[in-house]
Coordinates of C-alpha atoms and ligand atoms in Angstrom, one line a residue:
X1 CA 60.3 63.9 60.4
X2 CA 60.3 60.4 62.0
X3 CA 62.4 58.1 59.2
X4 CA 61.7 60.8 56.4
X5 CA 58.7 59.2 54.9
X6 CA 57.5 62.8 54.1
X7 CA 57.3 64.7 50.4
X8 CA 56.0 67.3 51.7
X9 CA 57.1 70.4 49.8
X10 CA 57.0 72.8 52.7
X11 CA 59.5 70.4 53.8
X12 CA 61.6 71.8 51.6
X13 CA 60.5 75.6 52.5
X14 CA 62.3 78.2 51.2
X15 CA 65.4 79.0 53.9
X16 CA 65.7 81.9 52.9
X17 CA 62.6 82.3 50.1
X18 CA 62.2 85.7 49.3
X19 CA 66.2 86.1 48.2
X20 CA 65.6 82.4 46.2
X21 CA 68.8 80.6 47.8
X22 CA 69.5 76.7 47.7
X23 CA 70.8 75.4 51.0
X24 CA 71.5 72.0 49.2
X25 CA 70.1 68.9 50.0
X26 CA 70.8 67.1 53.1
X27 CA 68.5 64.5 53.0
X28 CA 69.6 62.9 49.8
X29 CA 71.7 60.1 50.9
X30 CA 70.7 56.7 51.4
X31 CA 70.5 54.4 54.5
X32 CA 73.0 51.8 54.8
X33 CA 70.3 48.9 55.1
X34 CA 66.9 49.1 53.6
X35 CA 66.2 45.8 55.8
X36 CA 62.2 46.0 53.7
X37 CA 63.2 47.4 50.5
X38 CA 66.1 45.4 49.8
X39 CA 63.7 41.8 49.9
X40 CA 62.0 43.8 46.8
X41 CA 61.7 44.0 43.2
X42 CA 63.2 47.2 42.8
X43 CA 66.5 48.7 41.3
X44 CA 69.0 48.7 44.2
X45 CA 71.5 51.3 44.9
X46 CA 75.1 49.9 43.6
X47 CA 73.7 48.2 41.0
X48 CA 75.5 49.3 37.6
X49 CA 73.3 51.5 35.8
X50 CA 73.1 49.8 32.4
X51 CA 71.4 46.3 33.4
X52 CA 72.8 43.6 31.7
X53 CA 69.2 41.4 31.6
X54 CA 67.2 43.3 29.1
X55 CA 63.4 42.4 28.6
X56 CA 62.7 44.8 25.9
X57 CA 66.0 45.3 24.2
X58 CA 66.6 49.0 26.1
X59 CA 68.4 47.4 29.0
X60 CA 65.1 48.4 30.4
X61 CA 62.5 45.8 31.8
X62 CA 60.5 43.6 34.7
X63 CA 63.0 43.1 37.5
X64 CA 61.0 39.2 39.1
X65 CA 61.1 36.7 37.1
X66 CA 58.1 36.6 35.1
X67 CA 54.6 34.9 37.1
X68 CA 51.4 34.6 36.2
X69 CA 47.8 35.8 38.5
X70 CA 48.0 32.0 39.7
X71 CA 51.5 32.4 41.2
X72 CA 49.6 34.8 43.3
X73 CA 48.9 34.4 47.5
X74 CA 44.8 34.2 47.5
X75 CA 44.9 35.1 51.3
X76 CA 45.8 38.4 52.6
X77 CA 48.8 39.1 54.4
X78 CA 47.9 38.5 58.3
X79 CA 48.1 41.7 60.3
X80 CA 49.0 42.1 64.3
X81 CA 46.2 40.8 66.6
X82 CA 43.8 43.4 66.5
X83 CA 43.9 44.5 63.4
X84 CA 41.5 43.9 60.0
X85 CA 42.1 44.7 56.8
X86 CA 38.9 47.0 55.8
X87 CA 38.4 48.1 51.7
X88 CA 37.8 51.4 51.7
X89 CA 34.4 52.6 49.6
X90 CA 35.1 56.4 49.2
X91 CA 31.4 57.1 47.3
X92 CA 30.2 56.4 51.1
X93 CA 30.5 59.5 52.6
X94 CA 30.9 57.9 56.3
X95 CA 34.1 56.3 54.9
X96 CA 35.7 59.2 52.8
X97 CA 35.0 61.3 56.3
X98 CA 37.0 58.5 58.2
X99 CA 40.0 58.4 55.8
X100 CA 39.6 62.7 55.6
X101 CA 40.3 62.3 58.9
X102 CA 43.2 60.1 59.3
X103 CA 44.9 61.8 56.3
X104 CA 44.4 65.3 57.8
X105 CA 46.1 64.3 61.3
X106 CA 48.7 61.6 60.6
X107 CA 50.1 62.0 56.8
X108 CA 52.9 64.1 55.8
X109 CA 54.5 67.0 57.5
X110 CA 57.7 69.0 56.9
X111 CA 60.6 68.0 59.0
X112 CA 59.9 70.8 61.6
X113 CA 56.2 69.9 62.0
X114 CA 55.0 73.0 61.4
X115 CA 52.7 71.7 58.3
X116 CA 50.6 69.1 57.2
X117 CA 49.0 68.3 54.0
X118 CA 45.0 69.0 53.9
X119 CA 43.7 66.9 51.6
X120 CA 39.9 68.0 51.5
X121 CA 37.2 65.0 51.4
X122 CA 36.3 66.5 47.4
X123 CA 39.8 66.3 46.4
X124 CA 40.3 62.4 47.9
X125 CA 36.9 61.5 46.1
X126 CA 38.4 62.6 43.1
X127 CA 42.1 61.5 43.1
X128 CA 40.8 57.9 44.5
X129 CA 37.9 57.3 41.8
X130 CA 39.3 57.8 38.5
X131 CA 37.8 54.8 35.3
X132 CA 39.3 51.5 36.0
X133 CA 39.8 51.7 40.2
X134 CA 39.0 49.1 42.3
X135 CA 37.9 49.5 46.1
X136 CA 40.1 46.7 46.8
X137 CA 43.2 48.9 45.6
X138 CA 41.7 51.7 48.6
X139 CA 43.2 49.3 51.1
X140 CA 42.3 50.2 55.2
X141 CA 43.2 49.1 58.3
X142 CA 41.4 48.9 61.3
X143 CA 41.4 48.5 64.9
X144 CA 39.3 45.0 65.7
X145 CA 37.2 46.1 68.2
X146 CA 36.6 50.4 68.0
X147 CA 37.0 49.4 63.9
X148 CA 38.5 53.0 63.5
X149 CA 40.7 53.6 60.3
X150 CA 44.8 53.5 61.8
X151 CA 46.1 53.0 58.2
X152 CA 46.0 53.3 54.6
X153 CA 47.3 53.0 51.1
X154 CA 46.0 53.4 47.6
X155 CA 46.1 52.2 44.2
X156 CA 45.1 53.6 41.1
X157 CA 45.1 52.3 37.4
X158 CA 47.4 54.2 35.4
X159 CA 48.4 53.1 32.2
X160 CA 52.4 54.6 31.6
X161 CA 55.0 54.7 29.3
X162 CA 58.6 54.4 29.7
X163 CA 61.1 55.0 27.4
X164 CA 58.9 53.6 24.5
X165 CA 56.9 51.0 26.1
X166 CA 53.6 51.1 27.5
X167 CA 52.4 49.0 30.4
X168 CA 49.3 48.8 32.6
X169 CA 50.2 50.1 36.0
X170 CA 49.6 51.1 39.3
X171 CA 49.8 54.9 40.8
X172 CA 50.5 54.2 44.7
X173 CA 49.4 56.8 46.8
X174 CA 48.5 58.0 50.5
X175 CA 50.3 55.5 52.1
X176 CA 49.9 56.5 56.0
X177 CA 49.8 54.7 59.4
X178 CA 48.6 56.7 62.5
X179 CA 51.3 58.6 64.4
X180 CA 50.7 56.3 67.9
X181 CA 51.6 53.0 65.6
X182 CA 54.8 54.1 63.6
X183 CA 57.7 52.1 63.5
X184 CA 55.9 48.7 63.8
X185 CA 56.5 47.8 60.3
X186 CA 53.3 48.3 59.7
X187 CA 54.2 49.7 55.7
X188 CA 55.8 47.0 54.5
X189 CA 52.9 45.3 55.2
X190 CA 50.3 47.8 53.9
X191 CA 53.0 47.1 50.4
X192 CA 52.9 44.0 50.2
X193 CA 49.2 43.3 50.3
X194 CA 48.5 46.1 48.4
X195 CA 51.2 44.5 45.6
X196 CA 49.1 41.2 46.4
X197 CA 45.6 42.9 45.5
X198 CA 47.4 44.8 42.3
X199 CA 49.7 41.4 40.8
X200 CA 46.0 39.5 41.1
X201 CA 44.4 41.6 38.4
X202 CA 47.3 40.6 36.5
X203 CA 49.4 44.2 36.8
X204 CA 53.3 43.8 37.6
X205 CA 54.8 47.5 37.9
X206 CA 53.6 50.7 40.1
X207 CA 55.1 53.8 39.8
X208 CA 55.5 56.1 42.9
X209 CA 56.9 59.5 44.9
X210 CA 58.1 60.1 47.8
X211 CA 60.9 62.3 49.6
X212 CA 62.6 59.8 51.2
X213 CA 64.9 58.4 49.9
X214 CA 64.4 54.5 49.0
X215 CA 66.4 52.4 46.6
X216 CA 66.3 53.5 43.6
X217 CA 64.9 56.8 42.6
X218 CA 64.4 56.4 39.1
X219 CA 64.0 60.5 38.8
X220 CA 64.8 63.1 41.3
X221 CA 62.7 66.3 40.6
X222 CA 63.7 69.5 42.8
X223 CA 59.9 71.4 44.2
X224 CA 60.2 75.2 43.5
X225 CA 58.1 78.0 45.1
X226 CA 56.3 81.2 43.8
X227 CA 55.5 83.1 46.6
X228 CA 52.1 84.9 46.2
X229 CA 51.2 86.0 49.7
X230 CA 54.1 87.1 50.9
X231 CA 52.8 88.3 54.6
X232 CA 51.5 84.9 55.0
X233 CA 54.2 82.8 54.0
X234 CA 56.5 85.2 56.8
X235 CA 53.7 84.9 59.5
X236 CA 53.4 81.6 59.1
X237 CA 57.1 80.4 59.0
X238 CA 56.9 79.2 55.4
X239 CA 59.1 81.7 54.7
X240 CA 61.0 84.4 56.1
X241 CA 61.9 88.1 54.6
X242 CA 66.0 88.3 53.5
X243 CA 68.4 90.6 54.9
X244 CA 67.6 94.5 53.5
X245 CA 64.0 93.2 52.3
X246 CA 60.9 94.7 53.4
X247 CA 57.6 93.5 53.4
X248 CA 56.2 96.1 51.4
X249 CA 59.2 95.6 48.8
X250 CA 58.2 91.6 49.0
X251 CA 54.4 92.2 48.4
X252 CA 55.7 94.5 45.4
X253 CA 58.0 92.0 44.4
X254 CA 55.2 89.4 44.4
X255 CA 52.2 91.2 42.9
X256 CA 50.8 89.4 39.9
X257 CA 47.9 91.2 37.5
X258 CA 44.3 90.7 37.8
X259 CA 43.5 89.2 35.0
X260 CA 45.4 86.4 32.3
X261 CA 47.4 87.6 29.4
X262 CA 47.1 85.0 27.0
X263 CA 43.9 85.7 24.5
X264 CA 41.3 82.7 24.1
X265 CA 42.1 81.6 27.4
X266 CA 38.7 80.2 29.4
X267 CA 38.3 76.9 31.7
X268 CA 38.1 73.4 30.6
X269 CA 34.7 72.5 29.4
X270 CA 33.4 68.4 29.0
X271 CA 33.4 69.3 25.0
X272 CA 37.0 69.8 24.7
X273 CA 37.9 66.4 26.2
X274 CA 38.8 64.9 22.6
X275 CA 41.0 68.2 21.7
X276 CA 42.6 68.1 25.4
X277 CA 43.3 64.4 25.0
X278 CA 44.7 65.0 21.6
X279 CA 47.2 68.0 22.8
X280 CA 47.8 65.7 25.9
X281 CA 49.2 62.8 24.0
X282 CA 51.4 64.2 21.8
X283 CA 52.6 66.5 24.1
X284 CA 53.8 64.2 26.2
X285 CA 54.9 61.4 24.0
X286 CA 58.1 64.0 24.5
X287 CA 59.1 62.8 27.8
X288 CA 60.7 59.5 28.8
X289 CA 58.1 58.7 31.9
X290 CA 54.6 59.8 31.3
X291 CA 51.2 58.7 31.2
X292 CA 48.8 57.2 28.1
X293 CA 45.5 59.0 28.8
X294 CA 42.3 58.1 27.0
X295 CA 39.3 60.5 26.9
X296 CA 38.0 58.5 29.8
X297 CA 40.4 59.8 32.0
X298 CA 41.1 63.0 30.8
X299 CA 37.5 63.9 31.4
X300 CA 38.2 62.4 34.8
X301 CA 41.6 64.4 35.2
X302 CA 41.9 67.3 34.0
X303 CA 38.4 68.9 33.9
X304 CA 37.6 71.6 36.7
X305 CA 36.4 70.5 39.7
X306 CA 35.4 73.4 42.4
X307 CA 38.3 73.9 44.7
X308 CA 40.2 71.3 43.5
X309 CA 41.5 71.1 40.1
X310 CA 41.3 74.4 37.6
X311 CA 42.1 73.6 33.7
X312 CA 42.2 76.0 31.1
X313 CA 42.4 76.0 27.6
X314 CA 43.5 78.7 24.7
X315 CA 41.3 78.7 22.3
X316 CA 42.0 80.0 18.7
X317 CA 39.6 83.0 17.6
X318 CA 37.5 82.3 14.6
X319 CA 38.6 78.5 14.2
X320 CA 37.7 77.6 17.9
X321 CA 40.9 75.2 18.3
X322 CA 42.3 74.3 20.6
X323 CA 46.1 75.2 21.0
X324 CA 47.6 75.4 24.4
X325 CA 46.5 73.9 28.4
X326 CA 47.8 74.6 31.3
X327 CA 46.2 73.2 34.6
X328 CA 47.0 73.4 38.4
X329 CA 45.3 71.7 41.4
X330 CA 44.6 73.2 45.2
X331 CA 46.4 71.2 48.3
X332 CA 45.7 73.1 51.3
X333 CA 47.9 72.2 54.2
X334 CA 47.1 72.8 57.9
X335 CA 49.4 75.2 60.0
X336 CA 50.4 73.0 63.0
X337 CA 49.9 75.2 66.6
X338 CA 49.7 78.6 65.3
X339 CA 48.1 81.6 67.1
X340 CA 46.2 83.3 64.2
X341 CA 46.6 80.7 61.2
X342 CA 45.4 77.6 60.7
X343 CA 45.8 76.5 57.1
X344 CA 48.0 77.5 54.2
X345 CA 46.4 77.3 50.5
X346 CA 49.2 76.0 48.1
X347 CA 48.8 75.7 44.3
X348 CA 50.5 72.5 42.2
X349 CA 51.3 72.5 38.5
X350 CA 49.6 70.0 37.4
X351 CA 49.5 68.9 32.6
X352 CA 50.4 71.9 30.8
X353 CA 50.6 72.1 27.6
X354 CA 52.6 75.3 25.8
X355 CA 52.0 74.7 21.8
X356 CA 51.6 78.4 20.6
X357 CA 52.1 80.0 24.1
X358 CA 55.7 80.2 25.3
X359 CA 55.4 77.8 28.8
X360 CA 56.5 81.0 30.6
X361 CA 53.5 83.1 29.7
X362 CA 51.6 79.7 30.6
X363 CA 52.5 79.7 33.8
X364 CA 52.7 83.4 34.5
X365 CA 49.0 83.2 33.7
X366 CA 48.8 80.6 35.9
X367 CA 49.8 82.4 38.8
X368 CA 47.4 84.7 38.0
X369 CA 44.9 82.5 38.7
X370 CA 45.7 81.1 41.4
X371 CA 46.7 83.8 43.1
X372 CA 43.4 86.0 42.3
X373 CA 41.5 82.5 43.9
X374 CA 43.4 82.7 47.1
X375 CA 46.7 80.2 46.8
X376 CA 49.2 81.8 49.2
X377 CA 51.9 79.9 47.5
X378 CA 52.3 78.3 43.9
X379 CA 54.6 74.9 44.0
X380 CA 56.0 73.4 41.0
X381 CA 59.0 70.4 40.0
X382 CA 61.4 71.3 37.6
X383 CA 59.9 68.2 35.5
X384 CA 58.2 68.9 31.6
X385 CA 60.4 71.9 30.3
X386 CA 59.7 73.7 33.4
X387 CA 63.2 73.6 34.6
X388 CA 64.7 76.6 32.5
X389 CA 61.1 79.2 33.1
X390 CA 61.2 78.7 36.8
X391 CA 63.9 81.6 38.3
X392 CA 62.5 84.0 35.6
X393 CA 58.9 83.8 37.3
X394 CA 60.5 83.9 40.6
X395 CA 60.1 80.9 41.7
X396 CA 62.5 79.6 44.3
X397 CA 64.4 76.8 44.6
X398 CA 63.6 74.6 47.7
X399 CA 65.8 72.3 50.0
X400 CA 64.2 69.0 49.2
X401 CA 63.4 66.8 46.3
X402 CA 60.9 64.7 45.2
X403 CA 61.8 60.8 44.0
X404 CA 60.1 59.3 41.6
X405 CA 59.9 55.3 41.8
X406 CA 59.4 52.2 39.9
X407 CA 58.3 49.2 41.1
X408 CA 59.3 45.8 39.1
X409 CA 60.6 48.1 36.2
X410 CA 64.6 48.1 35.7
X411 CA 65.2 51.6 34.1
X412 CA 69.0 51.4 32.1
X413 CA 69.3 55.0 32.2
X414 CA 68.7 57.2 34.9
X415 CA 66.1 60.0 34.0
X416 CA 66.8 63.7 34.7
X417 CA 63.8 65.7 36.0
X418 CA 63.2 67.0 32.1
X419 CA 62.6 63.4 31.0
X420 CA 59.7 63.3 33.3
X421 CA 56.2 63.7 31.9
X422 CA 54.6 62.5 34.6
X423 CA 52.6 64.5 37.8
X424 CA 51.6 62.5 41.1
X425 CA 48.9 64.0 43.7
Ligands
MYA1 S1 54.7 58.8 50.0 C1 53.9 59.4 51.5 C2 54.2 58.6 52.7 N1 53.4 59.0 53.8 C3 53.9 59.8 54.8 O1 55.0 60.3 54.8 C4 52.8 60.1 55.9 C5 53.4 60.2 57.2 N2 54.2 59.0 57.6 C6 53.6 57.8 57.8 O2 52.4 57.6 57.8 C7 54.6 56.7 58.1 O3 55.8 57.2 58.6 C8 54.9 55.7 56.9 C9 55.9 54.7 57.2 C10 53.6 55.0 56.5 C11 55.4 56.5 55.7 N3 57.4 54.9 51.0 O4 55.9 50.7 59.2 P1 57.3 51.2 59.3 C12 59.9 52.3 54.6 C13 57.8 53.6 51.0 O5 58.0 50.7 60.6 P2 56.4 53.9 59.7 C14 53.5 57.6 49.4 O6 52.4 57.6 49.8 C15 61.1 52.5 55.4 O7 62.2 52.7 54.6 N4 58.5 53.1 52.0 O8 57.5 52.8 59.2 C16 54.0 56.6 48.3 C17 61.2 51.1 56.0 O9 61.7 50.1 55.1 P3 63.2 49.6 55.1 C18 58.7 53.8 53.1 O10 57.1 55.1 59.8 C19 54.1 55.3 49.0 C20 59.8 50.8 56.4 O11 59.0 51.6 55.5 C21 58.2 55.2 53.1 O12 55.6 53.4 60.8 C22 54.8 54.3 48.1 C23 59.4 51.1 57.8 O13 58.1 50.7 58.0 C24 57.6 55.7 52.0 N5 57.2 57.0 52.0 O14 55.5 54.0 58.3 C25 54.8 52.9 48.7 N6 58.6 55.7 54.3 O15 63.3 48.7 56.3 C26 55.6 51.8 47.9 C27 59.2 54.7 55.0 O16 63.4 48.9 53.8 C28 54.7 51.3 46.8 N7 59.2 53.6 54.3 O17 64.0 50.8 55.2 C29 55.4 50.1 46.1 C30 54.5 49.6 44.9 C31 53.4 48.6 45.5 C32 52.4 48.2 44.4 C33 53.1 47.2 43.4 C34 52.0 46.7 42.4 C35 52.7 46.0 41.3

């Protein structure tokens, strides 16, 4: 696509999915000038890894010198003529419609344009609401006069660790400007006011994805596919059969049970919130990059909501603990000019937790589920411990990666996918 800004995972489809080969990555190197991201407070490519100005003792720290909320721009940043900056209020259901909209025709598609991520309105509400946002972080911009929504970007509270420390940040999200007004630099400015909004509450880092490659990827993470309905991953293009495969040997190879293996297991309910959040924590206090979450936002997180999210829990018999969690959440994406199909229901691993429950019986569980709910396809990063479970449950490798960023945060050492605790909508 147009400058890469995609992460799209059926970017990276499978080449040749149902034989599970890499074709390497081709879109991993960097452009010569980053005449935006250069000007920034981020870690630049050809810097030496191991920073020599250390905030924290790690090598690891703020990358601006340090500034307080009065440092700040009060004014926003001034958009071309005919433009307004509009906050967007997603509990109204006119303006969640408006940004449905714009999402489902102008964000991310796979290089070949043959998909593009369906965000449904339910899911949005829920990944733009969580405790602590701010509509002022849900930052719009409109056309003047028609006032119709041409671009976007979000912010979310997060509070995160990295290697040890824990800061208040931001999750930056859903950045998107409308195909007709691409290349107008139109993002940098979408960043730096929504940087503005977040340094005047005080908060100096972000953290976010994206496929493209930007200076400097703190983590690369590779997306891995389980096919689960094979016929519609060939019809569609998502994938295509292997030489000597048939379809009927694909939808053998494919076929999950009916019904979960692992005893105790049943969905999230609002009562286990303190267990989950317990599990949660020192699960992943394991990994170098991961989230602090408080009951407030596990409750907001991880428990079920219809069509989007789907948590589940083990449950010890007889004691009624609480051992093991695995979770995954549903992004549909559109097929782009297809005869027959018009959308393509994908499955992301989202927290798991394996305790007692080897993460391979997790997950195989978890295909279960999503395939007996209607996921065509289940999508996973070889981040957590998932790396080493992945081929066994025939997932395939795909063709891209995702990048994980931060922003204002100087990492020493670069992170491998398995230091990653950390899962981004
Ligand atoms: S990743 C998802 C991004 N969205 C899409 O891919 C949807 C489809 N594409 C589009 O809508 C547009 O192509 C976008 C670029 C909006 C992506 N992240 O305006 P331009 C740089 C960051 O002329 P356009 C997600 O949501 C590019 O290198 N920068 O380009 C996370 C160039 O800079 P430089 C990107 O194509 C977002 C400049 O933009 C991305 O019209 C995290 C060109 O601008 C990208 N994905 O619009 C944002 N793609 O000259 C950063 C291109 O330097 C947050 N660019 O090469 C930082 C933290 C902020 C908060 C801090 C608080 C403390």
């Amino acid at each position: 696509m147009a400058e890469g800004g995609d992460k799209h995972p059926l970017a990276d489809k499978l080449k040749s999915a149902l034989d599970a080969l890499s074709i390497g990555d081709t879109k991993s190197r960097p452009k010569s000038n980053y005449a935006f991201w250069s000007t920034q407070p981020v870690s630049q490519f050809g810097e030496a890894e191991e920073g020599s100005s250390s905030a924290t003792g790690s090598g690891n720290g703020p990358i601006d010198a340090p500034k307080t909320v009065a440092d700040v721009k009060k004014e926003p940043y001034a958009l071309p003529a005919n433009f307004q900056w509009d906050d967007c209020d997603v509990d109204s259901d006119q303006t969640l419609a408006e940004l449905h909209e714009l999402l489902s025709l102008h964000y991310v598609e796979d290089d070949e344009n043959m998909f593009r991520f369906a965000y449904s309105a339910d899911f949005l509400r829920w990944a733009l609401r969580p405790p602590g946002t701010r509509r002022e972080w849900l930052c719009g911009i409109r056309v003047t006069t028609t006032k119709k929504l041409v671009a976007f970007i979000s912010g979310v509270p997060m509070r995160m660790r990295v290697d040890g420390e824990e800061r208040p940040m931001v999750e930056i999200n859903f950045l998107c400007v409308h195909k007709k007004l691409r290349h107008k630099r139109l993002a940098p400015v979408l960043i730096r006011e929504i940087t503005r909004r977040v340094n005047l509450t005080d908060i100096w880092q972000a953290v976010y994805t994206a496929g493209v490659v930007l200076p400097r990827p703190a983590a690369e993470a590779q997306y891995w596919h389980r096919t689960l309905n094979p016929r519609k991953l060939v019809e569609v293009g998502f994938s295509r059969l292997a030489p000597r495969m048939t379809m009927a040997r694909a939808i053998k190879l494919y076929r999950v049970g009916a019904t979960p293996t692992i005893p105790g297991l049943r969905p999230m309910v609002a009562a286990d919130v303190p267990a989950v959040t317990r599990l949660l924590t020192g699960y992943l206090a394991s990994f170098r990059l991961a989230p602090v979450l408080h009951e407030e936002e596990v409750a907001h997180w991880m428990l079920p909501v219809p069509n989007v999210m789907h948590t589940y829990v083990v449950e010890r018999a007889g004691t009624g603990e609480l051992t093991d969690l695995l979770s995954f959440y549903t992004l549909p994406s559109t097929v782009i000019n297809h005869k027959t199909h018009t959308s393509l229901t994908a499955a992301y691993m989202f927290y798991s937790v394996p305790a007692t429950v080897p993460l391979a019986q997790l997950l195989g569980d978890a295909l279960i589920l999503a395939s007996s709910t209607g996921h065509d396809v289940f999508n996973a990063l070889d981040i957590f411990e998932n790396g080493p479970v992945l081929r066994d449950l025939k997932f395939g490798i795909g063709d891209g990666k995702l990048r994980y960023y931060l922003y204002n945060w100087r990492v020493a050492k670069g992170m491998q996918p398995s230091d990653v605790g950390l899962v981004m909508l």
